[in-house]
PDB file of C-alpha atoms in Angstrom:
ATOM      1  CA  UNK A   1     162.180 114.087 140.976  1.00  0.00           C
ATOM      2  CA  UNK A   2     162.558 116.284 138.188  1.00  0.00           C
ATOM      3  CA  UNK A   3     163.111 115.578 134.593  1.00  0.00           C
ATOM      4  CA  UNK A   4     166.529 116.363 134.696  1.00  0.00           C
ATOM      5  CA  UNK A   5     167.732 114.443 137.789  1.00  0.00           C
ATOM      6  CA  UNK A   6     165.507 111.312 136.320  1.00  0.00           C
ATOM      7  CA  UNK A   7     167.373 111.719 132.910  1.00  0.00           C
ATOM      8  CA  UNK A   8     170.556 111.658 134.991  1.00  0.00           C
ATOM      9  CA  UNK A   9     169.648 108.937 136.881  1.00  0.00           C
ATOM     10  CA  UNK A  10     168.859 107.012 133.944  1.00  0.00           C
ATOM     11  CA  UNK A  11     172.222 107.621 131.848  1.00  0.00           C
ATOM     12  CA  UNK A  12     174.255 106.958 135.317  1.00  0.00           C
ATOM     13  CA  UNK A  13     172.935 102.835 135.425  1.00  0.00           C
ATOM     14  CA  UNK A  14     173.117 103.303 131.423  1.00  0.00           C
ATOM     15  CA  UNK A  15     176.640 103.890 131.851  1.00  0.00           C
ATOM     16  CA  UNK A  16     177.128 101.304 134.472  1.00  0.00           C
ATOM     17  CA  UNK A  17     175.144  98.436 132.877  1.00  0.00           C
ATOM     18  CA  UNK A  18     176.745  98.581 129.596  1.00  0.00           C
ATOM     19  CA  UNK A  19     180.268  99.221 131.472  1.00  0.00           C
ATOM     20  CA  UNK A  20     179.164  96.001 132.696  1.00  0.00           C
ATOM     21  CA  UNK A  21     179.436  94.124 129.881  1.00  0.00           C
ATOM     22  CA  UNK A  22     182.447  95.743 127.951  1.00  0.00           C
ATOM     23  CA  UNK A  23     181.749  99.195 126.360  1.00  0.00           C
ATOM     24  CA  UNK A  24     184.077 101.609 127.273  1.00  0.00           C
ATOM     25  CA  UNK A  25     183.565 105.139 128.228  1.00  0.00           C
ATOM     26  CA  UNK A  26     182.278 105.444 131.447  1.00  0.00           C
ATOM     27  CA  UNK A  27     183.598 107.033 133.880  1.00  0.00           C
ATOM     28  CA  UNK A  28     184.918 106.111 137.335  1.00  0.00           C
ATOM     29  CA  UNK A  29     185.835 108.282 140.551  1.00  0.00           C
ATOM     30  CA  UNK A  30     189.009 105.896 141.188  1.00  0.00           C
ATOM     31  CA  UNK A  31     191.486 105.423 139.164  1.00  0.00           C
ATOM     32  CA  UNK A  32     194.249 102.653 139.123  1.00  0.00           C
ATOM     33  CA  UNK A  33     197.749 103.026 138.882  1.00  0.00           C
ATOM     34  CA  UNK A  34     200.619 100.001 137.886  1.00  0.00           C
ATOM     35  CA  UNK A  35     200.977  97.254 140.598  1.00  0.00           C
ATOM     36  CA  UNK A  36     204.347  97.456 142.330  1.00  0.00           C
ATOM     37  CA  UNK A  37     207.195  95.594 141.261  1.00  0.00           C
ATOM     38  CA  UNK A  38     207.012  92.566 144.211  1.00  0.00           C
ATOM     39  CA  UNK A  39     209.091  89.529 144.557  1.00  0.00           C
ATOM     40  CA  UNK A  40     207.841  85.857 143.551  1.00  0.00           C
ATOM     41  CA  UNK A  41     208.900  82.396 143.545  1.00  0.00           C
ATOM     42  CA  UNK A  42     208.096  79.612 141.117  1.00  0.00           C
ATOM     43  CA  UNK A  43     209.623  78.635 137.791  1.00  0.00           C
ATOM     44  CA  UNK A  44     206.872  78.687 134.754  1.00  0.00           C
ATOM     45  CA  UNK A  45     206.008  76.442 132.207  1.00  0.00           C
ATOM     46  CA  UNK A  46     209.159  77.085 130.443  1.00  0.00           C
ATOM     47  CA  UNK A  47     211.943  77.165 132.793  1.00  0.00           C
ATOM     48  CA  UNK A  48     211.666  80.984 132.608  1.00  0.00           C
ATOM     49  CA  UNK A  49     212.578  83.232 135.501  1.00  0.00           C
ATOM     50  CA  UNK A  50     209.560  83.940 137.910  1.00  0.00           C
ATOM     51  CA  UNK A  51     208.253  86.869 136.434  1.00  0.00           C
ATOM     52  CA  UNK A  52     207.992  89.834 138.755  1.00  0.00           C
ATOM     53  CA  UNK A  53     206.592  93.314 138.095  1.00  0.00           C
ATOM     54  CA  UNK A  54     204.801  94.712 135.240  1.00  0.00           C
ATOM     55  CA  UNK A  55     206.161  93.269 131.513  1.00  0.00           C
ATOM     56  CA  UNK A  56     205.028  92.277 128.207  1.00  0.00           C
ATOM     57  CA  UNK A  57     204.852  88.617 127.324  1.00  0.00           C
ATOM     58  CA  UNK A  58     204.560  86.710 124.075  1.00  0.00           C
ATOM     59  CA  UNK A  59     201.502  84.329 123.654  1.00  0.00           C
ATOM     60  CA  UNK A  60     201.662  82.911 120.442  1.00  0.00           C
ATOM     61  CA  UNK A  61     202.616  86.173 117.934  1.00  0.00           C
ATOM     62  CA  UNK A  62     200.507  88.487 120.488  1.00  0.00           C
ATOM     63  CA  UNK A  63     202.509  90.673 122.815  1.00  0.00           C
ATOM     64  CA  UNK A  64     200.226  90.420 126.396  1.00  0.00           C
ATOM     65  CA  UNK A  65     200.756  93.381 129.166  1.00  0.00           C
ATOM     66  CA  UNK A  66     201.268  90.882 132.410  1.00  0.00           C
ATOM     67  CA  UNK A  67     201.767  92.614 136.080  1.00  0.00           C
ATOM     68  CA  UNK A  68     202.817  90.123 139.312  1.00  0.00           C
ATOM     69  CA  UNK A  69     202.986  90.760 142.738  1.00  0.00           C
ATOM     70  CA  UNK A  70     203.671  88.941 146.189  1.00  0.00           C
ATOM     71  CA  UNK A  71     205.649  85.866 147.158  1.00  0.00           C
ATOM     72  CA  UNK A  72     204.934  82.470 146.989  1.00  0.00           C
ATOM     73  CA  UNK A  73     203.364  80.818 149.825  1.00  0.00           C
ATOM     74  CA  UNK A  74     204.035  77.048 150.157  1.00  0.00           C
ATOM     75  CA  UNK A  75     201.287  75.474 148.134  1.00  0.00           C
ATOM     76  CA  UNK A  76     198.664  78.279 147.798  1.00  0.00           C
ATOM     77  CA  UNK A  77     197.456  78.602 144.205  1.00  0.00           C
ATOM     78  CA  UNK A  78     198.452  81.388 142.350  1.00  0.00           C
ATOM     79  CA  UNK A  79     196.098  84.268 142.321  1.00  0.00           C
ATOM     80  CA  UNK A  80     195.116  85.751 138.551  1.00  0.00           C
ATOM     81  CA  UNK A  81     192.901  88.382 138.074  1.00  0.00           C
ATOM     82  CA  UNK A  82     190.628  89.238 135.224  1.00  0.00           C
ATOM     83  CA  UNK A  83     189.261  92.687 134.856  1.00  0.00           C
ATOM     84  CA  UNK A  84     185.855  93.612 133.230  1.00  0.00           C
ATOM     85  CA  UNK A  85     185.119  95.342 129.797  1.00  0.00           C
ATOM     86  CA  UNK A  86     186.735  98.625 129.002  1.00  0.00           C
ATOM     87  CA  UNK A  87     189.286  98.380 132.074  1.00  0.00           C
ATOM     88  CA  UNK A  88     192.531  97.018 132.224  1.00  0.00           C
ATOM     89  CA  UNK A  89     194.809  95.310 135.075  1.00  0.00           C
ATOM     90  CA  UNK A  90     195.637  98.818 136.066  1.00  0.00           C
ATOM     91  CA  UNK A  91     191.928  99.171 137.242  1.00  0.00           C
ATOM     92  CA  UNK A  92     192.689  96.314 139.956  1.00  0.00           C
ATOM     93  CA  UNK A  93     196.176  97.634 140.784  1.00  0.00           C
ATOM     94  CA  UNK A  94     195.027  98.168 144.574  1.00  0.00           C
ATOM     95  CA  UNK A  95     193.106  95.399 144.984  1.00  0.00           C
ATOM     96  CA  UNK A  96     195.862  93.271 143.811  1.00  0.00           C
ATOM     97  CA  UNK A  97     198.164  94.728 146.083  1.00  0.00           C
ATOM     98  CA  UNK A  98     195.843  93.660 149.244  1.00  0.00           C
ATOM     99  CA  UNK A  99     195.970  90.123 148.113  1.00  0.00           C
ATOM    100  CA  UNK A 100     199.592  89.992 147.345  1.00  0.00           C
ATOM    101  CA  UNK A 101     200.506  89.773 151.424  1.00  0.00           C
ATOM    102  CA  UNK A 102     199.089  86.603 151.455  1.00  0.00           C
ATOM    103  CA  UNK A 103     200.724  85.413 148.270  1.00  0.00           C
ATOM    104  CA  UNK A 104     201.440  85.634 144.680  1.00  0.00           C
ATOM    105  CA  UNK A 105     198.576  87.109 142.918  1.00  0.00           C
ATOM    106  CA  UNK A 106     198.866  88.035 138.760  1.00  0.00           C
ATOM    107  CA  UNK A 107     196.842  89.986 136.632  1.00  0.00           C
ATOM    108  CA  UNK A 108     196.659  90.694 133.068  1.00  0.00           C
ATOM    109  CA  UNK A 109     195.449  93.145 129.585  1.00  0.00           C
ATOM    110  CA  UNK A 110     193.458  91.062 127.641  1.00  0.00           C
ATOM    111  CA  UNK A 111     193.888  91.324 123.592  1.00  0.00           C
ATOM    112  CA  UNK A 112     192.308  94.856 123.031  1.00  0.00           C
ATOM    113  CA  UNK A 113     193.005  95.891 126.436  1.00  0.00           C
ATOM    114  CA  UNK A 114     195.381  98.134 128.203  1.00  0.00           C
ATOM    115  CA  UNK A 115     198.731  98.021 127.055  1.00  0.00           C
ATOM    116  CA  UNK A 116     198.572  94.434 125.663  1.00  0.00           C
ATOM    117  CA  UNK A 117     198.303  94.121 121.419  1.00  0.00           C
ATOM    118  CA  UNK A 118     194.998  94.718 119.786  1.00  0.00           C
ATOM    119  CA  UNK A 119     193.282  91.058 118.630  1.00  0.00           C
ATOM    120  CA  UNK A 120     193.257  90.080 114.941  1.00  0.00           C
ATOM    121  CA  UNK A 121     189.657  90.421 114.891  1.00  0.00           C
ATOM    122  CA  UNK A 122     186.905  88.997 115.975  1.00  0.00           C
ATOM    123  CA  UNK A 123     187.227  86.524 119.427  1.00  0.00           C
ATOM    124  CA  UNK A 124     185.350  84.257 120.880  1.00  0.00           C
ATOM    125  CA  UNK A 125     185.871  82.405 124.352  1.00  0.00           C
ATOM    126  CA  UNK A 126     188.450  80.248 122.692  1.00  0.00           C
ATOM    127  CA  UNK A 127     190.094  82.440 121.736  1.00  0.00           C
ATOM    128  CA  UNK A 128     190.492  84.599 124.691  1.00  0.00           C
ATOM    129  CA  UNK A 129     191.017  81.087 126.820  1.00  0.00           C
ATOM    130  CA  UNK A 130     194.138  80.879 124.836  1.00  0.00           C
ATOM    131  CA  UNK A 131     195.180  83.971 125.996  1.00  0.00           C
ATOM    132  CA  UNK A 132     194.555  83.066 129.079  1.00  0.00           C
ATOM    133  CA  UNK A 133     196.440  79.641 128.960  1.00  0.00           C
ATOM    134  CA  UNK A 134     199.618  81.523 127.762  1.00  0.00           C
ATOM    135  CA  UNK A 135     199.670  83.409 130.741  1.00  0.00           C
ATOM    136  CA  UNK A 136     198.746  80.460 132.997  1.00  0.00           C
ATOM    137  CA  UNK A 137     201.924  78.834 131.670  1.00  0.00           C
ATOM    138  CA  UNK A 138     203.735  81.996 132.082  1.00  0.00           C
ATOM    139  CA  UNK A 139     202.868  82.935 135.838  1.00  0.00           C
ATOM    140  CA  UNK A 140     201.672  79.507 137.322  1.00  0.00           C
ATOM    141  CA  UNK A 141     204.084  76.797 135.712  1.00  0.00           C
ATOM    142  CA  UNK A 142     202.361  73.698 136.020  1.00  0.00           C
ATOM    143  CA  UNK A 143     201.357  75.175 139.261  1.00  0.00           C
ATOM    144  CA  UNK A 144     197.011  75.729 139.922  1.00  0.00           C
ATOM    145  CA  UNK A 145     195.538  79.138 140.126  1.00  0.00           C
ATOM    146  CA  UNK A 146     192.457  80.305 141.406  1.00  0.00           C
ATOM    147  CA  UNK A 147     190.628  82.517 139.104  1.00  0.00           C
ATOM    148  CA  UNK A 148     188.541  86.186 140.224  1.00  0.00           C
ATOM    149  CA  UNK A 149     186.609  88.240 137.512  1.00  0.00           C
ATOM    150  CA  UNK A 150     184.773  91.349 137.391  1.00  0.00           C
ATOM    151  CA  UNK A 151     181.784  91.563 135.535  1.00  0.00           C
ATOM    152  CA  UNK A 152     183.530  90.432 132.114  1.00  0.00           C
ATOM    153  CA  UNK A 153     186.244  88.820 133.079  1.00  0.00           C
ATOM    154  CA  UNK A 154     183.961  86.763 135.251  1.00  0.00           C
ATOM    155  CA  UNK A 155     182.387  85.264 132.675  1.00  0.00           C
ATOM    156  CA  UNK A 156     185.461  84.669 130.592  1.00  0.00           C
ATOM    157  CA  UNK A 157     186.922  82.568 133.604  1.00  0.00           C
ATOM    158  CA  UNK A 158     183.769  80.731 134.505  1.00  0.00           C
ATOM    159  CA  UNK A 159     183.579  79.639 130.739  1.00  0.00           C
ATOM    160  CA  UNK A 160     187.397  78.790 131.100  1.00  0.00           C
ATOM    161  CA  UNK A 161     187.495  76.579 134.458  1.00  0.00           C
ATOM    162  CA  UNK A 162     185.430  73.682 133.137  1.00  0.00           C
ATOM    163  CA  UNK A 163     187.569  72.915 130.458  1.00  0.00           C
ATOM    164  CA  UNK A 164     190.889  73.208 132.474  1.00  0.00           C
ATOM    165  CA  UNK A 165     190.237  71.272 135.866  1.00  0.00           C
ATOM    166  CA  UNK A 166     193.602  70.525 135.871  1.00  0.00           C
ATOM    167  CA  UNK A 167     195.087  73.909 136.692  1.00  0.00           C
ATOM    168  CA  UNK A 168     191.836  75.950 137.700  1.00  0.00           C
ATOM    169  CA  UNK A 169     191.470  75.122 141.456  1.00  0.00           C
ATOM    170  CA  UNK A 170     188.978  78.148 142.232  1.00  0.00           C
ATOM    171  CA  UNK A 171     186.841  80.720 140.902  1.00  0.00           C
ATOM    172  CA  UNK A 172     185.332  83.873 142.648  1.00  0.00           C
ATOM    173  CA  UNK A 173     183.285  86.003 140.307  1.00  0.00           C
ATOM    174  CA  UNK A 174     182.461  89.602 141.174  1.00  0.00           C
ATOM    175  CA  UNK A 175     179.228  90.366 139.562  1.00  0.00           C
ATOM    176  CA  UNK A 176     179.897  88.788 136.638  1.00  0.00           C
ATOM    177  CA  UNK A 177     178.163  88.496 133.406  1.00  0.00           C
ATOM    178  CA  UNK A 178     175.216  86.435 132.828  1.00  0.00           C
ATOM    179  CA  UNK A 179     175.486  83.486 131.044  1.00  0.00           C
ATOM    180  CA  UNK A 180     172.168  84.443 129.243  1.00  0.00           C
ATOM    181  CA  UNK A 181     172.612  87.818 129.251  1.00  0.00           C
ATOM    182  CA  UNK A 182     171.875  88.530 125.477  1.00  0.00           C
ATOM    183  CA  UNK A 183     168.582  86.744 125.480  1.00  0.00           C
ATOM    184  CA  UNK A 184     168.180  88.294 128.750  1.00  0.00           C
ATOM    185  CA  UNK A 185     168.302  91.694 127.596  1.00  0.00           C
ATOM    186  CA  UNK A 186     166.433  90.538 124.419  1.00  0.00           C
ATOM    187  CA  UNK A 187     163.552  89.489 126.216  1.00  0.00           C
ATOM    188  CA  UNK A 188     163.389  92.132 128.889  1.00  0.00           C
ATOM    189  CA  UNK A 189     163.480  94.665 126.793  1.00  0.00           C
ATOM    190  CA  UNK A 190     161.482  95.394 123.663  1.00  0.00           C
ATOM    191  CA  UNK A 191     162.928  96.207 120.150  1.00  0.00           C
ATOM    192  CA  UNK A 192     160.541  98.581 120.298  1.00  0.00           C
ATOM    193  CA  UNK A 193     161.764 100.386 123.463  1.00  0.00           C
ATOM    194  CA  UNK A 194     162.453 104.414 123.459  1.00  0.00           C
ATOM    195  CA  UNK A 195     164.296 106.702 125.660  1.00  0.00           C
ATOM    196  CA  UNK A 196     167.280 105.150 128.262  1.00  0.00           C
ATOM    197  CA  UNK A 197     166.046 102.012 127.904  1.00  0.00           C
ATOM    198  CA  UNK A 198     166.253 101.780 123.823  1.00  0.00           C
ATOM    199  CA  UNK A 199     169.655 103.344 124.147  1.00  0.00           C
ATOM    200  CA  UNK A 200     170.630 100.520 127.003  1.00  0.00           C
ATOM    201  CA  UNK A 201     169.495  97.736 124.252  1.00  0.00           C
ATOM    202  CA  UNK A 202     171.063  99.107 121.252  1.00  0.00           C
ATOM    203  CA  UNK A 203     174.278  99.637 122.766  1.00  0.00           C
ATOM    204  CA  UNK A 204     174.574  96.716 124.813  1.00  0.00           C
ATOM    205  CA  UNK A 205     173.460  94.325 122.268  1.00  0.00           C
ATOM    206  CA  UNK A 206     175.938  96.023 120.257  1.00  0.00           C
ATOM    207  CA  UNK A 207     178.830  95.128 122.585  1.00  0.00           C
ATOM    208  CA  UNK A 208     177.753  91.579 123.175  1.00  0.00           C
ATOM    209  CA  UNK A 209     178.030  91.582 119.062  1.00  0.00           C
ATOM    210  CA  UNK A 210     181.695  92.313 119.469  1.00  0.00           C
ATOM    211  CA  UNK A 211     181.324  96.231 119.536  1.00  0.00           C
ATOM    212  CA  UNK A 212     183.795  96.259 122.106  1.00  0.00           C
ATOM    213  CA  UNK A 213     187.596  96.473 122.276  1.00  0.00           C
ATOM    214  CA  UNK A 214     188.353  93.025 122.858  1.00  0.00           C
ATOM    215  CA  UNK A 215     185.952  91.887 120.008  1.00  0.00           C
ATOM    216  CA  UNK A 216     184.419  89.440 121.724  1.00  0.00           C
ATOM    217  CA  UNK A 217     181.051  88.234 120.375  1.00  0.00           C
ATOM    218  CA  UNK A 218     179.002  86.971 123.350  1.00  0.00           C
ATOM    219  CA  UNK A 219     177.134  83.824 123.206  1.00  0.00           C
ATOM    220  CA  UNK A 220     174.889  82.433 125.593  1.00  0.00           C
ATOM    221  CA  UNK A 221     175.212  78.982 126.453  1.00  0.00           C
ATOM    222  CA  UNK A 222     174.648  76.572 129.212  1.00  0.00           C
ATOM    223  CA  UNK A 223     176.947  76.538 133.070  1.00  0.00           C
ATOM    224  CA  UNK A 224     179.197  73.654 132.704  1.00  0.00           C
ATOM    225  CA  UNK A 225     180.491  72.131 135.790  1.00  0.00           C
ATOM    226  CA  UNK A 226     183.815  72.326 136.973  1.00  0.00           C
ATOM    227  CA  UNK A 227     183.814  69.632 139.519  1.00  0.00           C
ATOM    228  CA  UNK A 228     184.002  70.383 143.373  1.00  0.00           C
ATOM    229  CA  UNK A 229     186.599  73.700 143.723  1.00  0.00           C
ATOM    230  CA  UNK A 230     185.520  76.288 145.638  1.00  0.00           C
ATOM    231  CA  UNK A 231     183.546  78.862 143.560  1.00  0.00           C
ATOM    232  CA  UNK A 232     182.165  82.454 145.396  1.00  0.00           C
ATOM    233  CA  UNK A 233     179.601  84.494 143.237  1.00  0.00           C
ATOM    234  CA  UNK A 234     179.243  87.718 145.030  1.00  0.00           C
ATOM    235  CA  UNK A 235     176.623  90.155 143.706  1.00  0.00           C
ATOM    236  CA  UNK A 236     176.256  93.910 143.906  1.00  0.00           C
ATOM    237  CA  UNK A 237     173.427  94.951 146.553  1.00  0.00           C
ATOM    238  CA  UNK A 238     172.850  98.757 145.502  1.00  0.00           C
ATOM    239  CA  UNK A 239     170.361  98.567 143.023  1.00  0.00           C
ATOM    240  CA  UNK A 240     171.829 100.526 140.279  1.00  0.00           C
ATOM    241  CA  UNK A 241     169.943  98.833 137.040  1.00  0.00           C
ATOM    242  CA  UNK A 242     166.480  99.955 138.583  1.00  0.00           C
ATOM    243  CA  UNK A 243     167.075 103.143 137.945  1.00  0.00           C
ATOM    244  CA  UNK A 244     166.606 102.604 134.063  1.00  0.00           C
ATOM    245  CA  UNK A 245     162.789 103.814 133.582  1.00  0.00           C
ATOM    246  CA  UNK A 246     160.466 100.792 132.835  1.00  0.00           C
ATOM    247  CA  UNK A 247     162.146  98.069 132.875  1.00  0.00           C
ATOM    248  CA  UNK A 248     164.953  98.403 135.829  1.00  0.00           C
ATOM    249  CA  UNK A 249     163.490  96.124 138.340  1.00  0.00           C
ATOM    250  CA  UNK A 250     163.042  93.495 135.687  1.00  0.00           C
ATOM    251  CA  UNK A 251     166.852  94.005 134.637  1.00  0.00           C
ATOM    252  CA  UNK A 252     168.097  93.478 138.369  1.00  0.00           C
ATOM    253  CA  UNK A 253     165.556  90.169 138.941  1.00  0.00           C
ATOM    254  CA  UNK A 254     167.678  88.703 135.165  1.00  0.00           C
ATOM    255  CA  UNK A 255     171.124  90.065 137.069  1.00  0.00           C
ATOM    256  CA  UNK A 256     170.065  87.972 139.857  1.00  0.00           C
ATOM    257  CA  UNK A 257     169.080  84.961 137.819  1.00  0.00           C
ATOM    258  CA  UNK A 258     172.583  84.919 136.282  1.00  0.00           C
ATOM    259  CA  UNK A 259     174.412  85.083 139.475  1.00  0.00           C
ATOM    260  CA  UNK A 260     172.375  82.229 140.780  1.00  0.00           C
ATOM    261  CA  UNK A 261     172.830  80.306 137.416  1.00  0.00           C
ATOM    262  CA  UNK A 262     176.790  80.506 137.789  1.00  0.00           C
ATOM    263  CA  UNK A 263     176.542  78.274 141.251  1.00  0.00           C
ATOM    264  CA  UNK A 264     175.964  75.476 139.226  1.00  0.00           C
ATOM    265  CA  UNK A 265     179.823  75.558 138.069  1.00  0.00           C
ATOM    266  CA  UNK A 266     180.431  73.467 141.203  1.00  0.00           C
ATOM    267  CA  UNK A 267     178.886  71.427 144.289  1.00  0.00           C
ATOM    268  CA  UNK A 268     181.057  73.808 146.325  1.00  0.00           C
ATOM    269  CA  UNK A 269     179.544  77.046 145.465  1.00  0.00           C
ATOM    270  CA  UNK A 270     177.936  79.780 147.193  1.00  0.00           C
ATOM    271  CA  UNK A 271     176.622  83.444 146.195  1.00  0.00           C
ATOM    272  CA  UNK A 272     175.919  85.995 148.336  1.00  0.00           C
ATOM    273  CA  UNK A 273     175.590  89.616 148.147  1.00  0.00           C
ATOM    274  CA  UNK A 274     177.453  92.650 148.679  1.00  0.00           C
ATOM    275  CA  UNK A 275     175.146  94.663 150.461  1.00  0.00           C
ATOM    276  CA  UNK A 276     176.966  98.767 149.933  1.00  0.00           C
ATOM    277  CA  UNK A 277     178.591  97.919 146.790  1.00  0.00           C
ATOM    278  CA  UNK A 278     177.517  98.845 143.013  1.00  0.00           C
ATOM    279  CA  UNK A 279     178.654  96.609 139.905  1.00  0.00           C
ATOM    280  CA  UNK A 280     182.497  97.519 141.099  1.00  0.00           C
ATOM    281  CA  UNK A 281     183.059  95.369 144.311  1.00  0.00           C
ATOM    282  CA  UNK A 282     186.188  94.864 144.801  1.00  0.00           C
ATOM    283  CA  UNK A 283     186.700  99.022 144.528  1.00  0.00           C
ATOM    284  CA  UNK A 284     183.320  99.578 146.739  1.00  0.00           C
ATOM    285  CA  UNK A 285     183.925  96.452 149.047  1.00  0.00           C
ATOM    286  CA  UNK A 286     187.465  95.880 148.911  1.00  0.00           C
ATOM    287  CA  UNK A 287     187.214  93.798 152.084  1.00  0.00           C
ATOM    288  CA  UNK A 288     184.399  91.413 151.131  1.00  0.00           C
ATOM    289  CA  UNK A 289     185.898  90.639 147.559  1.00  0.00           C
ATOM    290  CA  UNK A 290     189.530  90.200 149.082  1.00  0.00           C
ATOM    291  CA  UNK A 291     187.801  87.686 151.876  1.00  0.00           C
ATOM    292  CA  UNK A 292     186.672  85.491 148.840  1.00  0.00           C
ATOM    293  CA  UNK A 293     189.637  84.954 147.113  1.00  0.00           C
ATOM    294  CA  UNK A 294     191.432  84.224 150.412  1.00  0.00           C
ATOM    295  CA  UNK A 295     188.953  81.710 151.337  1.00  0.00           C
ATOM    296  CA  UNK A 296     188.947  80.490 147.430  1.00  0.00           C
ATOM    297  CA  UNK A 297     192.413  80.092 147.767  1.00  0.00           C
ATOM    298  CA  UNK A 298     193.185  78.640 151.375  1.00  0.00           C
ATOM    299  CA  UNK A 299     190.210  75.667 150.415  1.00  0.00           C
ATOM    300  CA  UNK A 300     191.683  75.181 147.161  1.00  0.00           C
ATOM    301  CA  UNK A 301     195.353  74.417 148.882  1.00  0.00           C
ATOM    302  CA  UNK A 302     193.685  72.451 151.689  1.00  0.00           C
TER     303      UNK A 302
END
């Protein structure tokens, strides 16, 4: 390989693996566009009208971009959607749309994301849960939800579901975050690291310090359980972190560590991996991400 195609190589899983965690910049050969306007059922939290479509709520004094799609089916838990770092719900648009035929299915702009308001300044998980509850109340009433992140927005909802048992009935993660993934990257690689690699530290350590545009300051912290629901932790299977000189195979064994660490949300979890996919499954593997939320969902109405 030549020097060229290596350095290429190397600035391609750069890109991806900080994408991974938030930075923004990258780019991607899909693109998303608004869900469609769909209708829904339901009555939230506050007697409101179901909402259907794509519309700004209020959430305390923030004004949150919300999108829902889909009717809803008898008892089946509504569906919300979290993207990753540096997306917004327009990123999921199509996958959304696949799971709206079995049901109602919501997604949402994060503070500092897409078309929602820009936080006050620094968050932490708190903070964004908050968010999160606001639009809870908004799309699913009293109602549960099941709960599927990408790579950020994973680990924002499996920090979320332990503390809120009583609405969270599900989780699927889509190779999310690791809950160590700061010391993770600490310890993998060296401060004293040059090249791709040095870059990769610097600037994901930066993001995980809030250099991102939903400010959020990462922490690492222990998996809490959240009881029995159904969690799915689905992992990418191309190998795209290896390709960082030095220290990509030990990058992919820590992604692997996390992904196994997040089955210990619940005694009903499983991870598996999808085998032709990158860090974006649900875009690369539509099919097996939509197959977990539908089987998150039809155990968590059983």
């Amino acid at each position: 390989m030549t020097r060229k195609k290596t350095r290429t190589s190397a600035a391609l899983a750069l890109c991806f693996a900080v994408a991974g965690v938030g930075l923004v910049g990258c780019e991607d050969p899909t693109t998303g566009a608004k869900p469609e306007a769909g209708s829904s059922s339901g009555a939230s939290a506050t007697g409101e009208a179901p909402l259907t479509g794509t519309e700004k709520i209020k959430v305390g004094k923030h004004s949150v971009n919300v999108s829902c799609t889909g009717n809803q089916a008898g008892d089946r838990p509504v569906v919300v959607l979290l993207h990753g770092g540096g997306d917004d719900l327009t990123k999921m648009a199509d996958f959304q749309k696949t799971l709206s035929a079995d049901g109602r299915v919501c997604s949402y702009d994060r503070l500092g994301a897409g078309a929602s308001d820009k936080p006050d300044g620094p968050q932490d998980y708190d903070d964004i849960g908050k968010i999160l509850t606001g639009v809870l109340d908004r799309v699913a009433g009293d109602g549960p939800a099941v709960l599927a992140g990408h790579s950020m927005g994973g680990l924002i909802a499996a920090r979320y579901a332990p503390d809120h048992q009583d609405r969270v009935k599900g989780l699927v993660l889509l190779d999310s975050t690791s809950p160590t993934a700061v010391g993770d990257l600490t310890k993998r690689i060296p401060e004293s690291a040059t090249g791709p690699a040095g870059e990769l530290r610097a600037q994901t350590l930066g993001v995980f310090a809030g250099e991102n545009p939903e400010q959020l300051v990462f922490t690492d912290g222990k998996v809490r359980s959240a009881g029995d629901i159904p969690v799915r932790v689905i992992q990418h299977g191309v190998q795209y972190l290896a390709e960082v000189p030095e220290y990509g195979p030990g990058l992919e064994e820590d992604w692997t560590k996390g992904q196994k660490a997040w089955l210990g949300l619940s005694t009903n979890s499983e991870l598996s991996t999808a085998e032709k996919s990158g860090h974006y499954i649900y875009l690369e593997a539509p099919k097996v991400a939509a197959d977990a939320v539908k089987e998150v969902a039809s155990q968590a109405t059983a």
